[in-house]
Amino acid sequence: MLLVTPFLKHVVYPSLARLGYFRKWRTKQPDQLTVLTYHGVFPEGYKARSRFLDGNLISKDRLREQLRILKCRYNVIAPEDFKRYLRGEFQLPSRAVMLTCDDGLANVVTDMLPVLQDEGLKCLFFLTGASFMDSPAMLWHEELWLLLNVIGPRCLDFHHASASIQRIPSQEQEKDRHALWWKLVHELSKTAAATREQFMDELRIAAGLSDTWKANLLQDEANRKRFQLLTVSQVADLLHAGMTIGAHTSHHPVLADCSAEVAKRELSAFAAADGKPLWAFAYPFGTEDTVSSRELALSEAAGYDCAFMNIGAGFSSAMHKFSIPRIHVTADMNLGEFEAHASAFHQYLQNKLRHSSLPTLHQPALQQR
């Protein structure tokens, strides 16, 4: 997502939204679909820890406000209609929008689903393999962030075969801590899931941390809803509510960092709780530095109908079905800014103003591999 200046965010976009400009502008863009990406909502009682960790979630009230804007000014299509569109069996309405949600955190059933049902809207939920198990798990990269936070700032001469840590920055050095975390995510994505678990356990021991740190964190109900993933019974609840399930890899690594063999396994199609094969795929992280052209080919070879990035704006039939752009909804979006993105106007404006030689986000220039 390109930069939104404070003037655009707080003055221009709210004013244009009140005037109904975005809706009118979008009407002039035929055969275009905007796909929105959510990552869940803040459970009641949860206190955000960091903009890097929690910036992808929004409040339940803000979700409801956004959905009502979409219902009033746009046409929200169901994921199954999009599947038909890809097969030439459905024509997009004017100002078409589709909802998606990544990762499958527990709060999408406890807190997000009721809002969707109240508003009568459908969503495509992308889940990892852990959500098709009976026991709740966590996203490994979020667990890693939390572990670094619990250990706290210190010099730590920690060496593992897959990655090393010399120093953990303080919370006041949030960008430095994020840089360390992101470096570790890239390095650990090159390893097997079991190796990542071993790395975190050995890091915990080296830091003198009790093995109960995670259990202590999850004693709080709000934390469980925030960090634990859906279980197979909760996935069945989504299906029963008429939602659609898509695949988000088995373990959520940075695919571009994986070996060809591991990437192929991570992308392997699997069935939902109702036994039906999943037809849509979303790349973990979904940015230009985490997805290579290899993954586009692998997702198609795995038998999916389409695959989604996490950058870009509008999608049309002329674009690549395995690098579908999406708008990333974040916690700090005000409603005017949200509509500027949902209408794809923000991307259009940025492209016009910047006259940049950078690749357009409509069709990502992916790294070769």
mmCIF file of C-alpha atoms in Angstrom:
data_model
loop_
_atom_site.group_PDB
_atom_site.id
_atom_site.type_symbol
_atom_site.label_atom_id
_atom_site.label_comp_id
_atom_site.label_asym_id
_atom_site.label_seq_id
_atom_site.Cartn_x
_atom_site.Cartn_y
_atom_site.Cartn_z
ATOM 1 C CA MET A 1 0.000 0.000 0.000
ATOM 2 C CA LEU A 2 1.373 3.391 -0.981
ATOM 3 C CA LEU A 3 1.786 6.248 1.453
ATOM 4 C CA VAL A 4 -1.239 8.277 2.523
ATOM 5 C CA THR A 5 -0.106 11.784 3.504
ATOM 6 C CA PRO A 6 -1.728 13.411 6.564
ATOM 7 C CA PHE A 7 -3.411 15.970 4.285
ATOM 8 C CA LEU A 8 -5.001 13.252 2.158
ATOM 9 C CA LYS A 9 -5.905 11.176 5.208
ATOM 10 C CA HIS A 10 -7.516 13.868 7.358
ATOM 11 C CA VAL A 11 -8.727 16.481 4.871
ATOM 12 C CA VAL A 12 -9.016 15.411 1.228
ATOM 13 C CA TYR A 13 -10.344 11.868 1.538
ATOM 14 C CA PRO A 14 -12.965 12.572 4.257
ATOM 15 C CA SER A 15 -14.211 15.552 2.223
ATOM 16 C CA LEU A 16 -14.450 13.558 -1.008
ATOM 17 C CA ALA A 17 -16.223 10.725 0.825
ATOM 18 C CA ARG A 18 -18.855 13.132 2.211
ATOM 19 C CA LEU A 19 -19.448 14.487 -1.302
ATOM 20 C CA GLY A 20 -19.970 10.979 -2.683
ATOM 21 C CA TYR A 21 -17.071 11.432 -5.074
ATOM 22 C CA PHE A 22 -15.505 7.971 -4.653
ATOM 23 C CA ARG A 23 -18.746 6.179 -5.522
ATOM 24 C CA LYS A 24 -19.195 8.304 -8.652
ATOM 25 C CA TRP A 25 -15.575 7.821 -9.688
ATOM 26 C CA ARG A 26 -15.772 4.063 -9.239
ATOM 27 C CA THR A 27 -18.939 3.874 -11.384
ATOM 28 C CA LYS A 28 -16.777 4.959 -14.320
ATOM 29 C CA GLN A 29 -14.431 1.980 -13.861
ATOM 30 C CA PRO A 30 -16.207 -0.936 -15.601
ATOM 31 C CA ASP A 31 -15.385 -4.614 -15.079
ATOM 32 C CA GLN A 32 -13.289 -3.944 -12.011
ATOM 33 C CA LEU A 33 -13.382 -5.635 -8.622
ATOM 34 C CA THR A 34 -11.840 -4.372 -5.394
ATOM 35 C CA VAL A 35 -10.809 -7.130 -3.004
ATOM 36 C CA LEU A 36 -10.383 -6.116 0.645
ATOM 37 C CA THR A 37 -8.151 -7.970 3.101
ATOM 38 C CA TYR A 38 -8.961 -8.115 6.812
ATOM 39 C CA HIS A 39 -7.088 -9.991 9.541
ATOM 40 C CA GLY A 40 -9.806 -10.066 12.196
ATOM 41 C CA VAL A 41 -11.058 -7.717 14.901
ATOM 42 C CA PHE A 42 -9.873 -6.795 18.368
ATOM 43 C CA PRO A 43 -11.556 -9.026 20.969
ATOM 44 C CA GLU A 44 -13.276 -7.224 23.818
ATOM 45 C CA GLY A 45 -10.768 -6.431 26.550
ATOM 46 C CA TYR A 46 -7.684 -6.843 24.375
ATOM 47 C CA LYS A 47 -5.059 -4.112 24.635
ATOM 48 C CA ALA A 48 -3.010 -3.573 21.480
ATOM 49 C CA ARG A 49 0.690 -4.231 22.042
ATOM 50 C CA SER A 50 2.307 -2.780 18.940
ATOM 51 C CA ARG A 51 1.379 -1.252 15.613
ATOM 52 C CA PHE A 52 3.548 -3.872 13.923
ATOM 53 C CA LEU A 53 1.821 -6.734 15.728
ATOM 54 C CA ASP A 54 -1.749 -5.409 15.939
ATOM 55 C CA GLY A 55 -1.994 -2.865 13.136
ATOM 56 C CA ASN A 56 -3.772 -5.372 10.903
ATOM 57 C CA LEU A 57 -6.780 -5.739 13.195
ATOM 58 C CA ILE A 58 -9.657 -3.282 13.584
ATOM 59 C CA SER A 59 -12.385 -2.740 16.149
ATOM 60 C CA LYS A 60 -15.752 -4.410 15.816
ATOM 61 C CA ASP A 61 -17.481 -1.017 15.570
ATOM 62 C CA ARG A 62 -15.119 0.148 12.811
ATOM 63 C CA LEU A 63 -15.739 -3.071 10.877
ATOM 64 C CA ARG A 64 -19.476 -2.478 11.066
ATOM 65 C CA GLU A 65 -19.067 1.123 9.864
ATOM 66 C CA GLN A 66 -16.932 -0.009 6.929
ATOM 67 C CA LEU A 67 -19.347 -2.750 5.922
ATOM 68 C CA ARG A 68 -22.270 -0.339 5.983
ATOM 69 C CA ILE A 69 -20.387 2.070 3.706
ATOM 70 C CA LEU A 70 -19.797 -0.783 1.292
ATOM 71 C CA LYS A 71 -23.422 -1.901 1.413
ATOM 72 C CA CYS A 72 -24.713 1.627 0.863
ATOM 73 C CA ARG A 73 -22.368 2.781 -1.909
ATOM 74 C CA TYR A 74 -20.954 -0.373 -3.524
ATOM 75 C CA ASN A 75 -21.986 -3.918 -4.449
ATOM 76 C CA VAL A 76 -20.437 -6.562 -2.208
ATOM 77 C CA ILE A 77 -20.300 -9.877 -4.056
ATOM 78 C CA ALA A 78 -20.080 -13.301 -2.417
ATOM 79 C CA PRO A 79 -16.856 -15.311 -2.889
ATOM 80 C CA GLU A 80 -18.781 -18.023 -4.732
ATOM 81 C CA ASP A 81 -19.924 -15.401 -7.269
ATOM 82 C CA PHE A 82 -16.288 -14.452 -7.795
ATOM 83 C CA LYS A 83 -15.505 -18.104 -8.479
ATOM 84 C CA ARG A 84 -18.248 -18.072 -11.108
ATOM 85 C CA TYR A 85 -16.855 -14.834 -12.540
ATOM 86 C CA LEU A 86 -13.449 -16.461 -13.008
ATOM 87 C CA ARG A 87 -15.153 -19.232 -14.949
ATOM 88 C CA GLY A 88 -17.123 -16.827 -17.129
ATOM 89 C CA GLU A 89 -20.441 -17.634 -15.458
ATOM 90 C CA PHE A 90 -21.059 -14.349 -13.610
ATOM 91 C CA GLN A 91 -20.900 -10.693 -14.612
ATOM 92 C CA LEU A 92 -19.536 -8.230 -12.092
ATOM 93 C CA PRO A 93 -21.965 -5.530 -10.994
ATOM 94 C CA SER A 94 -20.901 -1.900 -11.041
ATOM 95 C CA ARG A 95 -18.687 -0.899 -8.088
ATOM 96 C CA ALA A 96 -18.032 -4.531 -7.148
ATOM 97 C CA VAL A 97 -16.221 -5.336 -3.881
ATOM 98 C CA MET A 98 -15.317 -8.681 -2.264
ATOM 99 C CA LEU A 99 -14.312 -9.359 1.348
ATOM 100 C CA THR A 100 -11.446 -11.628 2.376
ATOM 101 C CA CYS A 101 -9.784 -12.328 5.726
ATOM 102 C CA ASP A 102 -6.373 -13.924 6.294
ATOM 103 C CA ASP A 103 -4.835 -16.175 8.969
ATOM 104 C CA GLY A 104 -7.948 -17.551 10.705
ATOM 105 C CA LEU A 105 -7.535 -16.111 14.191
ATOM 106 C CA ALA A 106 -10.128 -17.288 16.710
ATOM 107 C CA ASN A 107 -11.696 -13.820 16.847
ATOM 108 C CA VAL A 108 -13.025 -14.152 13.301
ATOM 109 C CA VAL A 109 -15.639 -16.558 14.669
ATOM 110 C CA THR A 110 -16.212 -15.017 18.095
ATOM 111 C CA ASP A 111 -16.143 -11.328 17.086
ATOM 112 C CA MET A 112 -16.063 -10.831 13.303
ATOM 113 C CA LEU A 113 -18.607 -13.416 12.139
ATOM 114 C CA PRO A 114 -21.523 -11.935 14.121
ATOM 115 C CA VAL A 115 -20.970 -8.554 12.434
ATOM 116 C CA LEU A 116 -20.895 -10.164 8.982
ATOM 117 C CA GLN A 117 -24.095 -12.034 9.755
ATOM 118 C CA ASP A 118 -25.808 -8.906 11.080
ATOM 119 C CA GLU A 119 -24.935 -7.090 7.843
ATOM 120 C CA GLY A 120 -25.823 -10.059 5.636
ATOM 121 C CA LEU A 121 -22.406 -10.267 3.944
ATOM 122 C CA LYS A 122 -20.141 -13.161 2.951
ATOM 123 C CA CYS A 123 -16.374 -13.365 3.319
ATOM 124 C CA LEU A 124 -13.589 -15.588 1.975
ATOM 125 C CA PHE A 125 -11.479 -16.749 4.941
ATOM 126 C CA PHE A 126 -7.933 -17.935 4.198
ATOM 127 C CA LEU A 127 -6.751 -20.483 6.775
ATOM 128 C CA THR A 128 -3.503 -22.296 7.519
ATOM 129 C CA GLY A 129 -3.251 -26.024 8.010
ATOM 130 C CA ALA A 130 -3.300 -25.590 11.804
ATOM 131 C CA SER A 131 -6.989 -24.645 11.647
ATOM 132 C CA PHE A 132 -7.885 -28.106 10.420
ATOM 133 C CA MET A 133 -6.691 -29.642 13.691
ATOM 134 C CA ASP A 134 -8.602 -30.226 16.922
ATOM 135 C CA SER A 135 -6.193 -28.328 19.184
ATOM 136 C CA PRO A 136 -5.705 -24.544 18.938
ATOM 137 C CA ALA A 137 -2.327 -23.334 17.675
ATOM 138 C CA MET A 138 -0.656 -19.964 17.063
ATOM 139 C CA LEU A 139 0.967 -18.351 14.048
ATOM 140 C CA TRP A 140 4.684 -19.022 14.519
ATOM 141 C CA HIS A 141 5.761 -15.541 13.432
ATOM 142 C CA GLU A 142 3.413 -13.930 15.987
ATOM 143 C CA GLU A 143 4.665 -16.303 18.655
ATOM 144 C CA LEU A 144 8.199 -15.219 17.779
ATOM 145 C CA TRP A 145 7.271 -11.537 18.175
ATOM 146 C CA LEU A 146 5.653 -12.222 21.543
ATOM 147 C CA LEU A 147 8.657 -14.242 22.699
ATOM 148 C CA LEU A 148 11.040 -11.393 21.863
ATOM 149 C CA ASN A 149 8.736 -9.043 23.752
ATOM 150 C CA VAL A 150 8.602 -11.270 26.858
ATOM 151 C CA ILE A 151 12.379 -11.737 26.888
ATOM 152 C CA GLY A 152 12.771 -7.961 26.763
ATOM 153 C CA PRO A 153 15.677 -5.750 25.713
ATOM 154 C CA ARG A 154 19.075 -7.242 26.360
ATOM 155 C CA CYS A 155 22.331 -8.314 24.804
ATOM 156 C CA LEU A 156 21.965 -11.964 23.960
ATOM 157 C CA ASP A 157 24.728 -13.835 22.183
ATOM 158 C CA PHE A 158 22.360 -16.527 20.898
ATOM 159 C CA HIS A 159 23.409 -18.768 18.015
ATOM 160 C CA HIS A 160 21.323 -21.406 16.298
ATOM 161 C CA ALA A 161 21.983 -23.276 13.070
ATOM 162 C CA SER A 162 19.203 -21.316 11.353
ATOM 163 C CA ALA A 163 19.618 -17.797 12.829
ATOM 164 C CA SER A 164 21.430 -15.761 15.495
ATOM 165 C CA ILE A 165 20.530 -12.886 17.831
ATOM 166 C CA GLN A 166 23.094 -10.492 19.279
ATOM 167 C CA ARG A 167 20.743 -7.984 20.892
ATOM 168 C CA ILE A 168 16.994 -7.505 21.396
ATOM 169 C CA PRO A 169 16.087 -3.794 21.088
ATOM 170 C CA SER A 170 13.770 -2.119 23.585
ATOM 171 C CA GLN A 171 10.119 -1.301 22.947
ATOM 172 C CA GLU A 172 11.146 2.324 22.485
ATOM 173 C CA GLN A 173 13.265 1.117 19.563
ATOM 174 C CA GLU A 174 10.225 -0.424 17.890
ATOM 175 C CA LYS A 175 11.539 -0.120 14.337
ATOM 176 C CA ASP A 176 14.776 -1.852 15.307
ATOM 177 C CA ARG A 177 12.879 -4.614 17.076
ATOM 178 C CA HIS A 178 10.631 -5.022 14.046
ATOM 179 C CA ALA A 179 13.697 -5.198 11.783
ATOM 180 C CA LEU A 180 15.185 -7.961 13.955
ATOM 181 C CA TRP A 181 11.889 -9.872 13.949
ATOM 182 C CA TRP A 182 11.456 -9.562 10.180
ATOM 183 C CA LYS A 183 15.051 -10.720 9.588
ATOM 184 C CA LEU A 184 14.360 -13.783 11.745
ATOM 185 C CA VAL A 185 11.083 -14.462 9.903
ATOM 186 C CA HIS A 186 12.967 -14.554 6.598
ATOM 187 C CA GLU A 187 15.747 -16.742 7.982
ATOM 188 C CA LEU A 188 13.427 -19.168 9.780
ATOM 189 C CA SER A 189 11.150 -19.471 6.737
ATOM 190 C CA LYS A 190 14.041 -21.298 5.078
ATOM 191 C CA THR A 191 13.756 -24.060 7.682
ATOM 192 C CA ALA A 192 11.188 -26.724 8.509
ATOM 193 C CA ALA A 193 8.333 -26.018 10.921
ATOM 194 C CA ALA A 194 9.930 -28.291 13.546
ATOM 195 C CA THR A 195 13.189 -26.324 13.298
ATOM 196 C CA ARG A 196 11.347 -23.056 13.918
ATOM 197 C CA GLU A 197 9.815 -24.540 17.058
ATOM 198 C CA GLN A 198 13.251 -25.732 18.178
ATOM 199 C CA PHE A 199 14.721 -22.272 17.553
ATOM 200 C CA MET A 200 12.117 -20.584 19.746
ATOM 201 C CA ASP A 201 12.478 -23.155 22.502
ATOM 202 C CA GLU A 202 16.269 -22.818 22.571
ATOM 203 C CA LEU A 203 15.932 -19.013 22.527
ATOM 204 C CA ARG A 204 13.587 -19.210 25.511
ATOM 205 C CA ILE A 205 16.055 -21.378 27.415
ATOM 206 C CA ALA A 206 19.007 -19.116 26.547
ATOM 207 C CA ALA A 207 17.050 -16.130 27.870
ATOM 208 C CA GLY A 208 16.207 -17.956 31.121
ATOM 209 C CA LEU A 209 12.487 -17.818 30.430
ATOM 210 C CA SER A 210 10.044 -20.337 31.917
ATOM 211 C CA ASP A 211 8.375 -22.802 29.557
ATOM 212 C CA THR A 212 5.028 -21.577 30.901
ATOM 213 C CA TRP A 213 5.323 -18.112 29.311
ATOM 214 C CA LYS A 214 2.901 -18.918 26.502
ATOM 215 C CA ALA A 215 0.406 -20.681 28.768
ATOM 216 C CA ASN A 216 0.477 -17.662 31.076
ATOM 217 C CA LEU A 217 -0.250 -15.361 28.150
ATOM 218 C CA LEU A 218 -3.169 -17.480 26.967
ATOM 219 C CA GLN A 219 -4.832 -17.655 30.379
ATOM 220 C CA ASP A 220 -6.513 -14.395 29.399
ATOM 221 C CA GLU A 221 -9.581 -14.931 27.182
ATOM 222 C CA ALA A 222 -8.925 -11.809 25.103
ATOM 223 C CA ASN A 223 -5.396 -13.004 24.377
ATOM 224 C CA ARG A 224 -6.677 -16.431 23.333
ATOM 225 C CA LYS A 225 -9.100 -14.862 20.860
ATOM 226 C CA ARG A 226 -6.362 -12.576 19.576
ATOM 227 C CA PHE A 227 -3.529 -15.079 19.136
ATOM 228 C CA GLN A 228 -4.950 -18.578 18.872
ATOM 229 C CA LEU A 229 -6.063 -19.943 15.515
ATOM 230 C CA LEU A 230 -9.393 -21.492 14.663
ATOM 231 C CA THR A 231 -9.862 -25.198 15.297
ATOM 232 C CA VAL A 232 -11.600 -27.558 12.917
ATOM 233 C CA SER A 233 -14.903 -27.234 14.809
ATOM 234 C CA GLN A 234 -14.784 -23.441 14.482
ATOM 235 C CA VAL A 235 -14.038 -23.773 10.761
ATOM 236 C CA ALA A 236 -17.242 -25.797 10.568
ATOM 237 C CA ASP A 237 -19.014 -22.842 12.218
ATOM 238 C CA LEU A 238 -17.794 -20.564 9.417
ATOM 239 C CA LEU A 239 -19.031 -22.980 6.777
ATOM 240 C CA HIS A 240 -22.371 -23.393 8.520
ATOM 241 C CA ALA A 241 -22.737 -19.590 8.454
ATOM 242 C CA GLY A 242 -22.310 -19.622 4.658
ATOM 243 C CA MET A 243 -18.744 -18.343 4.554
ATOM 244 C CA THR A 244 -16.114 -19.608 2.093
ATOM 245 C CA ILE A 245 -12.766 -21.154 3.071
ATOM 246 C CA GLY A 246 -9.505 -20.686 1.178
ATOM 247 C CA ALA A 247 -5.952 -21.960 1.711
ATOM 248 C CA HIS A 248 -3.123 -19.941 3.293
ATOM 249 C CA THR A 249 -0.346 -22.608 3.309
ATOM 250 C CA SER A 250 0.240 -25.228 5.947
ATOM 251 C CA HIS A 251 2.586 -23.189 8.202
ATOM 252 C CA HIS A 252 2.632 -19.564 6.932
ATOM 253 C CA PRO A 253 6.306 -19.174 5.920
ATOM 254 C CA VAL A 254 7.724 -16.570 3.555
ATOM 255 C CA LEU A 255 7.298 -18.715 0.461
ATOM 256 C CA ALA A 256 9.997 -16.980 -1.576
ATOM 257 C CA ASP A 257 12.526 -18.053 1.094
ATOM 258 C CA CYS A 258 11.502 -21.716 1.022
ATOM 259 C CA SER A 259 13.155 -24.373 -1.081
ATOM 260 C CA ALA A 260 11.192 -25.454 -4.150
ATOM 261 C CA GLU A 261 10.224 -28.723 -2.446
ATOM 262 C CA VAL A 262 9.019 -27.038 0.760
ATOM 263 C CA ALA A 263 7.153 -24.308 -1.157
ATOM 264 C CA LYS A 264 5.351 -26.960 -3.183
ATOM 265 C CA ARG A 265 4.306 -28.791 -0.006
ATOM 266 C CA GLU A 266 3.128 -25.560 1.633
ATOM 267 C CA LEU A 267 0.996 -24.753 -1.422
ATOM 268 C CA SER A 268 -0.530 -28.211 -1.720
ATOM 269 C CA ALA A 269 -4.294 -27.991 -1.911
ATOM 270 C CA PHE A 270 -6.236 -29.401 1.015
ATOM 271 C CA ALA A 271 -9.898 -29.906 1.772
ATOM 272 C CA ALA A 272 -12.090 -27.840 4.062
ATOM 273 C CA ALA A 273 -14.008 -29.199 7.048
ATOM 274 C CA ASP A 274 -16.866 -30.168 4.717
ATOM 275 C CA GLY A 275 -14.544 -32.288 2.571
ATOM 276 C CA LYS A 276 -14.676 -29.991 -0.461
ATOM 277 C CA PRO A 277 -11.360 -28.925 -2.057
ATOM 278 C CA LEU A 278 -10.357 -25.307 -1.557
ATOM 279 C CA TRP A 279 -10.388 -23.283 -4.774
ATOM 280 C CA ALA A 280 -8.698 -20.034 -3.646
ATOM 281 C CA PHE A 281 -5.236 -19.401 -2.207
ATOM 282 C CA ALA A 282 -3.647 -16.387 -0.456
ATOM 283 C CA TYR A 283 0.129 -16.004 -0.224
ATOM 284 C CA PRO A 284 1.422 -15.495 3.353
ATOM 285 C CA PHE A 285 2.441 -11.850 3.811
ATOM 286 C CA GLY A 286 1.612 -11.421 0.116
ATOM 287 C CA THR A 287 4.084 -8.657 -0.737
ATOM 288 C CA GLU A 288 6.622 -8.277 -3.532
ATOM 289 C CA ASP A 289 9.516 -9.376 -1.305
ATOM 290 C CA THR A 290 7.741 -12.487 0.011
ATOM 291 C CA VAL A 291 6.284 -13.947 -3.200
ATOM 292 C CA SER A 292 8.283 -14.847 -6.308
ATOM 293 C CA SER A 293 7.149 -15.789 -9.802
ATOM 294 C CA ARG A 294 7.786 -19.401 -8.787
ATOM 295 C CA GLU A 295 4.910 -19.296 -6.308
ATOM 296 C CA LEU A 296 2.492 -18.016 -8.953
ATOM 297 C CA ALA A 297 3.258 -21.064 -11.061
ATOM 298 C CA LEU A 298 3.073 -23.400 -8.053
ATOM 299 C CA SER A 299 -0.332 -22.103 -6.948
ATOM 300 C CA GLU A 300 -1.714 -22.717 -10.419
ATOM 301 C CA ALA A 301 -0.131 -26.169 -10.586
ATOM 302 C CA ALA A 302 -1.637 -27.030 -7.172
ATOM 303 C CA GLY A 303 -5.107 -26.817 -8.728
ATOM 304 C CA TYR A 304 -6.426 -23.549 -7.293
ATOM 305 C CA ASP A 305 -8.665 -21.332 -9.421
ATOM 306 C CA CYS A 306 -6.873 -18.167 -8.279
ATOM 307 C CA ALA A 307 -4.403 -16.736 -5.764
ATOM 308 C CA PHE A 308 -4.263 -13.422 -3.914
ATOM 309 C CA MET A 309 -1.508 -10.966 -3.076
ATOM 310 C CA ASN A 310 -1.788 -8.415 -0.249
ATOM 311 C CA ILE A 311 -0.912 -5.331 -2.274
ATOM 312 C CA GLY A 312 -2.544 -3.421 -5.105
ATOM 313 C CA ALA A 313 -6.005 -2.143 -5.922
ATOM 314 C CA GLY A 314 -8.564 -3.136 -8.553
ATOM 315 C CA PHE A 315 -8.717 -6.479 -10.384
ATOM 316 C CA SER A 316 -10.134 -7.093 -13.857
ATOM 317 C CA SER A 317 -10.432 -10.098 -16.149
ATOM 318 C CA ALA A 318 -7.346 -8.960 -18.088
ATOM 319 C CA MET A 319 -5.091 -9.525 -15.060
ATOM 320 C CA HIS A 320 -3.242 -12.612 -13.857
ATOM 321 C CA LYS A 321 -5.537 -14.864 -11.800
ATOM 322 C CA PHE A 322 -2.667 -15.961 -9.582
ATOM 323 C CA SER A 323 -1.526 -12.520 -8.453
ATOM 324 C CA ILE A 324 -4.871 -10.885 -7.678
ATOM 325 C CA PRO A 325 -4.326 -7.542 -5.896
ATOM 326 C CA ARG A 326 -6.025 -6.732 -2.592
ATOM 327 C CA ILE A 327 -6.477 -3.665 -0.419
ATOM 328 C CA HIS A 328 -5.025 -4.192 3.055
ATOM 329 C CA VAL A 329 -7.407 -2.759 5.695
ATOM 330 C CA THR A 330 -5.477 -1.454 8.713
ATOM 331 C CA ALA A 331 -6.303 -0.261 12.208
ATOM 332 C CA ASP A 332 -5.338 3.348 11.556
ATOM 333 C CA MET A 333 -7.621 3.916 8.541
ATOM 334 C CA ASN A 334 -10.329 6.518 9.026
ATOM 335 C CA LEU A 335 -13.547 6.043 7.054
ATOM 336 C CA GLY A 336 -12.670 8.528 4.321
ATOM 337 C CA GLU A 337 -9.307 6.857 3.789
ATOM 338 C CA PHE A 338 -10.985 3.448 3.808
ATOM 339 C CA GLU A 339 -13.354 4.435 1.017
ATOM 340 C CA ALA A 340 -10.524 6.018 -0.987
ATOM 341 C CA HIS A 341 -8.816 2.622 -0.946
ATOM 342 C CA ALA A 342 -11.958 0.507 -1.324
ATOM 343 C CA SER A 343 -12.914 2.449 -4.445
ATOM 344 C CA ALA A 344 -9.333 2.020 -5.806
ATOM 345 C CA PHE A 345 -9.139 5.815 -6.144
ATOM 346 C CA HIS A 346 -6.097 6.093 -3.873
ATOM 347 C CA GLN A 347 -4.041 3.808 -6.107
ATOM 348 C CA TYR A 348 -5.187 5.711 -9.182
ATOM 349 C CA LEU A 349 -4.262 9.051 -7.627
ATOM 350 C CA GLN A 350 -0.850 7.881 -6.490
ATOM 351 C CA ASN A 351 -0.036 6.511 -9.923
ATOM 352 C CA LYS A 352 -1.067 9.792 -11.533
ATOM 353 C CA LEU A 353 0.782 12.038 -9.091
ATOM 354 C CA ARG A 354 4.016 10.158 -8.762
ATOM 355 C CA HIS A 355 4.628 9.291 -12.437
ATOM 356 C CA SER A 356 6.946 6.725 -10.968
ATOM 357 C CA SER A 357 8.998 4.218 -12.912
ATOM 358 C CA LEU A 358 8.281 1.747 -10.134
ATOM 359 C CA PRO A 359 6.209 -1.312 -11.133
ATOM 360 C CA THR A 360 2.462 -0.806 -10.709
ATOM 361 C CA LEU A 361 0.892 -2.731 -7.876
ATOM 362 C CA HIS A 362 -1.953 -3.851 -10.123
ATOM 363 C CA GLN A 363 0.401 -6.454 -11.559
ATOM 364 C CA PRO A 364 3.291 -6.956 -9.138
ATOM 365 C CA ALA A 365 6.802 -7.152 -10.552
ATOM 366 C CA LEU A 366 7.720 -10.273 -8.637
ATOM 367 C CA GLN A 367 11.223 -11.402 -8.001
ATOM 368 C CA GLN A 368 12.378 -14.222 -10.207
ATOM 369 C CA ARG A 369 13.352 -17.489 -8.636
#
